Protein backbone atom coordinates (compact mmCIF):
# COMPACT_ATOMS: atom_id res chain seq x y z
CA UNK A 1 0.00 0.00 0.00
CA UNK A 2 1.34 3.44 -0.97
CA UNK A 3 0.21 6.80 0.42
CA UNK A 4 1.01 9.76 -1.84
CA UNK A 5 1.52 12.95 0.17
CA UNK A 6 3.06 16.41 0.11
CA UNK A 7 4.55 18.02 3.24
CA UNK A 8 2.15 20.01 5.40
CA UNK A 9 -0.94 18.92 3.45
CA UNK A 10 -4.07 17.07 4.51
CA UNK A 11 -2.40 13.93 3.15
CA UNK A 12 -0.16 13.97 6.22
CA UNK A 13 -3.32 13.37 8.29
CA UNK A 14 -3.77 10.10 6.38
CA UNK A 15 -0.16 9.23 7.15
CA UNK A 16 -0.76 9.80 10.91
CA UNK A 17 -3.96 7.74 10.75
CA UNK A 18 -2.18 4.87 8.98
CA UNK A 19 0.52 4.89 11.67
CA UNK A 20 -2.08 4.96 14.48
CA UNK A 21 -3.79 2.03 12.75
CA UNK A 22 -0.56 0.02 12.62
CA UNK A 23 -0.81 -0.32 8.83
CA UNK A 24 1.97 -1.63 6.63
CA UNK A 25 2.48 1.06 3.97
CA UNK A 26 4.98 3.21 2.15
CA UNK A 27 4.70 7.03 2.14
CA UNK A 28 5.64 8.47 -1.25
CA UNK A 29 6.23 12.19 -1.74
CA UNK A 30 4.13 13.33 -4.71
CA UNK A 31 4.91 16.05 -7.18
CA UNK A 32 1.27 17.02 -7.78
CA UNK A 33 2.16 19.00 -10.93
CA UNK A 34 3.87 16.04 -12.59
CA UNK A 35 2.41 13.88 -15.36
CA UNK A 36 3.31 10.78 -13.34
CA UNK A 37 1.15 11.90 -10.44
CA UNK A 38 -1.69 12.98 -12.72
CA UNK A 39 -1.93 9.38 -13.85
CA UNK A 40 -2.38 8.42 -10.18
CA UNK A 41 -4.88 11.20 -9.39
CA UNK A 42 -6.15 13.15 -12.43
CA UNK A 43 -7.22 15.94 -10.04
CA UNK A 44 -3.50 16.42 -9.21
CA UNK A 45 -4.18 16.54 -5.48
CA UNK A 46 -2.96 14.64 -2.47
CA UNK A 47 -3.79 12.40 -0.70
CA UNK A 48 -3.98 9.35 -2.93
CA UNK A 49 -3.83 5.83 -1.54
CA UNK A 50 -2.79 2.98 -3.80
CA UNK A 51 -3.93 -0.35 -2.39
CA UNK A 52 -3.16 -2.20 -5.61
CA UNK A 53 -6.59 -1.75 -7.16
CA UNK A 54 -7.38 -0.53 -10.68
CA UNK A 55 -7.01 3.09 -9.55
CA UNK A 56 -5.77 4.89 -6.47
CA UNK A 57 -8.21 5.97 -3.78
CA UNK A 58 -8.62 9.73 -3.41
CA UNK A 59 -10.43 12.23 -1.13
CA UNK A 60 -9.07 12.57 2.39
CA UNK A 61 -12.33 11.89 4.22
CA UNK A 62 -13.02 8.72 2.21
CA UNK A 63 -9.45 7.50 2.75
CA UNK A 64 -9.65 8.24 6.49
CA UNK A 65 -12.98 6.38 6.72
CA UNK A 66 -11.39 3.44 4.87
CA UNK A 67 -8.46 3.37 7.31
CA UNK A 68 -10.81 3.46 10.31
CA UNK A 69 -12.87 0.60 8.88
CA UNK A 70 -9.94 -1.58 7.81
CA UNK A 71 -8.20 -1.38 11.18
CA UNK A 72 -11.05 -1.68 13.69
CA UNK A 73 -8.75 -2.59 16.59
CA UNK A 74 -7.28 0.91 16.46
CA UNK A 75 -10.76 2.39 17.12
CA UNK A 76 -10.21 5.41 14.89
CA UNK A 77 -13.77 5.63 13.60
CA UNK A 78 -17.20 6.46 15.05
CA UNK A 79 -19.05 4.75 17.84
CA UNK A 80 -21.59 2.21 16.55
CA UNK A 81 -24.78 3.93 17.67
CA UNK A 82 -26.76 6.00 15.14
CA UNK A 83 -26.18 9.27 17.01
CA UNK A 84 -22.46 8.47 17.25
CA UNK A 85 -22.20 7.72 13.52
CA UNK A 86 -24.12 10.91 12.73
CA UNK A 87 -21.85 13.07 14.91
CA UNK A 88 -18.76 11.59 13.30
CA UNK A 89 -20.05 12.02 9.74
CA UNK A 90 -21.11 15.58 10.58
CA UNK A 91 -17.64 16.44 11.92
CA UNK A 92 -15.89 14.90 8.92
CA UNK A 93 -18.22 16.70 6.49
CA UNK A 94 -17.47 19.98 8.27
CA UNK A 95 -13.71 19.37 8.08
CA UNK A 96 -13.81 18.41 4.40
CA UNK A 97 -16.55 20.67 3.12
CA UNK A 98 -16.19 23.83 5.21
CA UNK A 99 -12.87 23.87 7.02
CA UNK A 100 -10.48 22.82 4.25
CA UNK A 101 -12.04 25.00 1.49
CA UNK A 102 -11.87 28.08 3.75
CA UNK A 103 -8.09 27.98 3.22
CA UNK A 104 -8.11 27.74 -0.58
CA UNK A 105 -8.20 31.53 -1.20
CA UNK A 106 -5.36 31.90 1.30
CA UNK A 107 -3.10 29.29 -0.31
CA UNK A 108 -4.09 29.84 -3.95
CA UNK A 109 -5.53 33.39 -4.26
CA UNK A 110 -4.81 33.42 -8.00
CA UNK A 111 -7.63 30.92 -8.50
CA UNK A 112 -10.18 33.38 -7.08
CA UNK A 113 -9.46 36.49 -9.11
CA UNK A 114 -8.52 37.32 -12.67
CA UNK A 115 -6.42 40.21 -11.33
CA UNK A 116 -3.05 38.71 -10.45
CA UNK A 117 -1.36 41.86 -9.19
CA UNK A 118 0.21 41.47 -5.73
CA UNK A 119 -2.37 43.88 -4.27
CA UNK A 120 -5.32 41.92 -5.67
CA UNK A 121 -3.90 38.62 -4.41
CA UNK A 122 -3.36 40.15 -0.97
CA UNK A 123 -6.99 41.30 -1.00
CA UNK A 124 -8.19 37.75 -1.71
CA UNK A 125 -5.98 36.40 1.08
CA UNK A 126 -7.34 39.04 3.46
CA UNK A 127 -10.91 38.09 2.51
CA UNK A 128 -10.19 34.47 3.44
CA UNK A 129 -9.39 35.40 7.07
CA UNK A 130 -13.08 35.98 7.89
CA UNK A 131 -14.09 32.55 6.64
CA UNK A 132 -11.13 30.86 8.31
CA UNK A 133 -11.99 32.54 11.61
CA UNK A 134 -15.55 31.24 11.28
CA UNK A 135 -14.50 27.61 10.81
CA UNK A 136 -11.85 27.89 13.54
CA UNK A 137 -14.51 29.16 15.95
CA UNK A 138 -16.75 26.25 15.01
CA UNK A 139 -13.97 23.70 15.50
CA UNK A 140 -13.19 25.30 18.86
CA UNK A 141 -16.84 24.71 19.85
CA UNK A 142 -16.74 21.11 18.59
CA UNK A 143 -13.66 20.35 20.69
CA UNK A 144 -15.29 22.04 23.67
CA UNK A 145 -13.77 21.36 27.06
CA UNK A 146 -12.13 18.12 25.90
CA UNK A 147 -9.13 17.69 23.65
CA UNK A 148 -10.54 15.67 20.76
CA UNK A 149 -12.71 16.54 17.77
CA UNK A 150 -15.08 13.60 18.24
CA UNK A 151 -16.47 12.81 21.65
CA UNK A 152 -13.59 12.31 24.07
CA UNK A 153 -11.31 9.93 22.22
CA UNK A 154 -8.77 9.76 19.41
CA UNK A 155 -10.12 9.26 15.89
CA UNK A 156 -9.01 10.02 12.34
CA UNK A 157 -10.83 13.37 12.75
CA UNK A 158 -8.12 14.47 15.19
CA UNK A 159 -5.36 13.84 12.65
CA UNK A 160 -7.27 15.67 9.93
CA UNK A 161 -8.17 18.70 12.08
CA UNK A 162 -4.67 18.95 13.54
CA UNK A 163 -2.89 19.14 10.19
CA UNK A 164 -5.28 21.84 9.02
CA UNK A 165 -5.23 24.05 12.13
CA UNK A 166 -1.44 24.18 11.72
CA UNK A 167 -2.11 26.16 8.52
CA UNK A 168 -3.12 29.15 10.67
CA UNK A 169 0.42 29.52 12.07
CA UNK A 170 1.17 32.56 9.88
CA UNK A 171 -2.31 34.12 9.89
CA UNK A 172 -3.30 37.20 11.91
CA UNK A 173 -5.24 34.84 14.25
CA UNK A 174 -3.36 31.61 14.81
CA UNK A 175 -4.51 28.38 16.49
CA UNK A 176 -3.17 29.82 19.76
CA UNK A 177 -6.04 32.35 19.75
CA UNK A 178 -8.70 29.62 20.08
CA UNK A 179 -8.43 28.13 23.59
CA UNK A 180 -9.87 24.67 22.92
CA UNK A 181 -7.99 24.26 19.64
CA UNK A 182 -4.82 25.40 21.42
CA UNK A 183 -5.23 22.66 24.04
CA UNK A 184 -5.98 20.09 21.32
CA UNK A 185 -2.95 21.25 19.32
CA UNK A 186 -0.61 20.94 22.31
CA UNK A 187 -1.90 17.42 23.04
CA UNK A 188 -1.36 16.36 19.43
CA UNK A 189 2.13 17.91 19.41
CA UNK A 190 3.00 15.59 22.28
CA UNK A 191 1.90 12.44 20.46
CA UNK A 192 5.09 10.51 19.53
CA UNK A 193 3.52 9.21 16.29
CA UNK A 194 2.56 12.73 15.23
CA UNK A 195 6.08 13.97 16.00
CA UNK A 196 7.59 11.12 14.00
CA UNK A 197 5.33 11.67 10.97
CA UNK A 198 5.86 15.45 10.96
CA UNK A 199 9.60 14.88 11.07
CA UNK A 200 9.63 12.31 8.28
CA UNK A 201 7.11 14.10 6.05
CA UNK A 202 9.17 17.29 5.98
CA UNK A 203 12.58 15.60 5.72
N1 LIG B 1 -11.11 17.17 -1.99
C1 LIG B 1 -9.76 16.76 -1.83
C2 LIG B 1 -8.91 17.99 -1.70
C3 LIG B 1 -7.47 17.63 -1.50
C4 LIG B 1 -6.61 18.87 -1.54
O1 LIG B 1 -7.06 20.01 -1.68
N2 LIG B 1 -5.31 18.61 -1.40
C5 LIG B 1 -4.38 19.70 -1.46
C6 LIG B 1 -3.37 19.58 -0.33
S1 LIG B 1 -4.13 19.75 1.26
C7 LIG B 1 -3.68 19.65 -2.79
O2 LIG B 1 -3.21 18.60 -3.21
N3 LIG B 1 -3.60 20.79 -3.46
C8 LIG B 1 -2.96 20.90 -4.72
C9 LIG B 1 -3.73 21.83 -5.60
O3 LIG B 1 -4.76 22.37 -5.19
O4 LIG B 1 -3.28 22.02 -6.72
C10 LIG B 1 -9.59 15.88 -0.59
O5 LIG B 1 -10.35 16.11 0.38
O6 LIG B 1 -8.75 14.98 -0.58
Tab-separated table of N, CA and C and ligand atoms in Angstrom, residues 9-11 32 44-47 58-61 96 100 104 111 160 167, ligand 1:
chain	number	residue	atom	x	y	z
A	9	UNK	N	0.415	19.000	4.013
A	9	UNK	CA	-0.940	18.923	3.453
A	9	UNK	C	-1.829	17.959	4.245
A	10	UNK	N	-3.111	17.955	3.851
A	10	UNK	CA	-4.069	17.068	4.513
A	10	UNK	C	-3.693	15.600	4.333
A	11	UNK	N	-2.843	15.312	3.349
A	11	UNK	CA	-2.404	13.925	3.147
A	11	UNK	C	-1.585	13.432	4.347
A	32	UNK	N	2.651	16.997	-7.267
A	32	UNK	CA	1.270	17.019	-7.778
A	32	UNK	C	1.190	17.596	-9.191
A	44	UNK	N	-4.811	15.894	-9.608
A	44	UNK	CA	-3.497	16.419	-9.210
A	44	UNK	C	-3.499	16.922	-7.766
A	45	UNK	N	-4.136	16.167	-6.894
A	45	UNK	CA	-4.184	16.536	-5.480
A	45	UNK	C	-3.797	15.347	-4.617
A	46	UNK	N	-3.195	15.659	-3.491
A	46	UNK	CA	-2.962	14.636	-2.475
A	46	UNK	C	-4.037	14.798	-1.407
A	47	UNK	N	-4.391	13.728	-0.695
A	47	UNK	CA	-3.791	12.398	-0.700
A	47	UNK	C	-4.316	11.519	-1.831
A	58	UNK	N	-8.846	8.307	-3.649
A	58	UNK	CA	-8.623	9.732	-3.411
A	58	UNK	C	-9.684	10.248	-2.439
A	59	UNK	N	-9.555	11.493	-2.064
A	59	UNK	CA	-10.432	12.226	-1.131
A	59	UNK	C	-10.104	11.836	0.321
A	60	UNK	N	-9.571	12.820	1.040
A	60	UNK	CA	-9.073	12.573	2.393
A	60	UNK	C	-10.117	11.927	3.306
A	61	UNK	N	-11.348	12.436	3.275
A	61	UNK	CA	-12.331	11.885	4.221
A	61	UNK	C	-12.664	10.434	3.902
A	96	UNK	N	-14.069	18.498	5.844
A	96	UNK	CA	-13.811	18.413	4.398
A	96	UNK	C	-14.480	19.536	3.614
A	100	UNK	N	-11.558	22.864	5.251
A	100	UNK	CA	-10.483	22.823	4.250
A	100	UNK	C	-10.668	23.895	3.162
A	104	UNK	N	-8.525	27.697	0.829
A	104	UNK	CA	-8.109	27.744	-0.584
A	104	UNK	C	-7.753	29.156	-1.046
A	111	UNK	N	-6.495	31.664	-7.941
A	111	UNK	CA	-7.634	30.922	-8.497
A	111	UNK	C	-8.956	31.660	-8.271
A	160	UNK	N	-6.854	14.787	11.027
A	160	UNK	CA	-7.267	15.674	9.926
A	160	UNK	C	-7.333	17.131	10.415
A	167	UNK	N	-2.194	25.201	9.627
A	167	UNK	CA	-2.111	26.159	8.517
A	167	UNK	C	-2.331	27.600	8.981
B	1	LIG	N1	-11.111	17.168	-1.993
B	1	LIG	C1	-9.755	16.762	-1.835
B	1	LIG	C2	-8.907	17.995	-1.704
B	1	LIG	C3	-7.471	17.632	-1.505
B	1	LIG	C4	-6.606	18.866	-1.545
B	1	LIG	O1	-7.062	20.007	-1.676
B	1	LIG	N2	-5.311	18.613	-1.402
B	1	LIG	C5	-4.380	19.702	-1.464
B	1	LIG	C6	-3.370	19.578	-0.328
B	1	LIG	S1	-4.129	19.748	1.265
B	1	LIG	C7	-3.675	19.649	-2.786
B	1	LIG	O2	-3.215	18.603	-3.213
B	1	LIG	N3	-3.604	20.791	-3.457
B	1	LIG	C8	-2.964	20.904	-4.721
B	1	LIG	C9	-3.727	21.825	-5.596
B	1	LIG	O3	-4.760	22.366	-5.185
B	1	LIG	O4	-3.275	22.018	-6.720
B	1	LIG	C10	-9.586	15.878	-0.595
B	1	LIG	O5	-10.348	16.109	0.381
B	1	LIG	O6	-8.747	14.981	-0.581
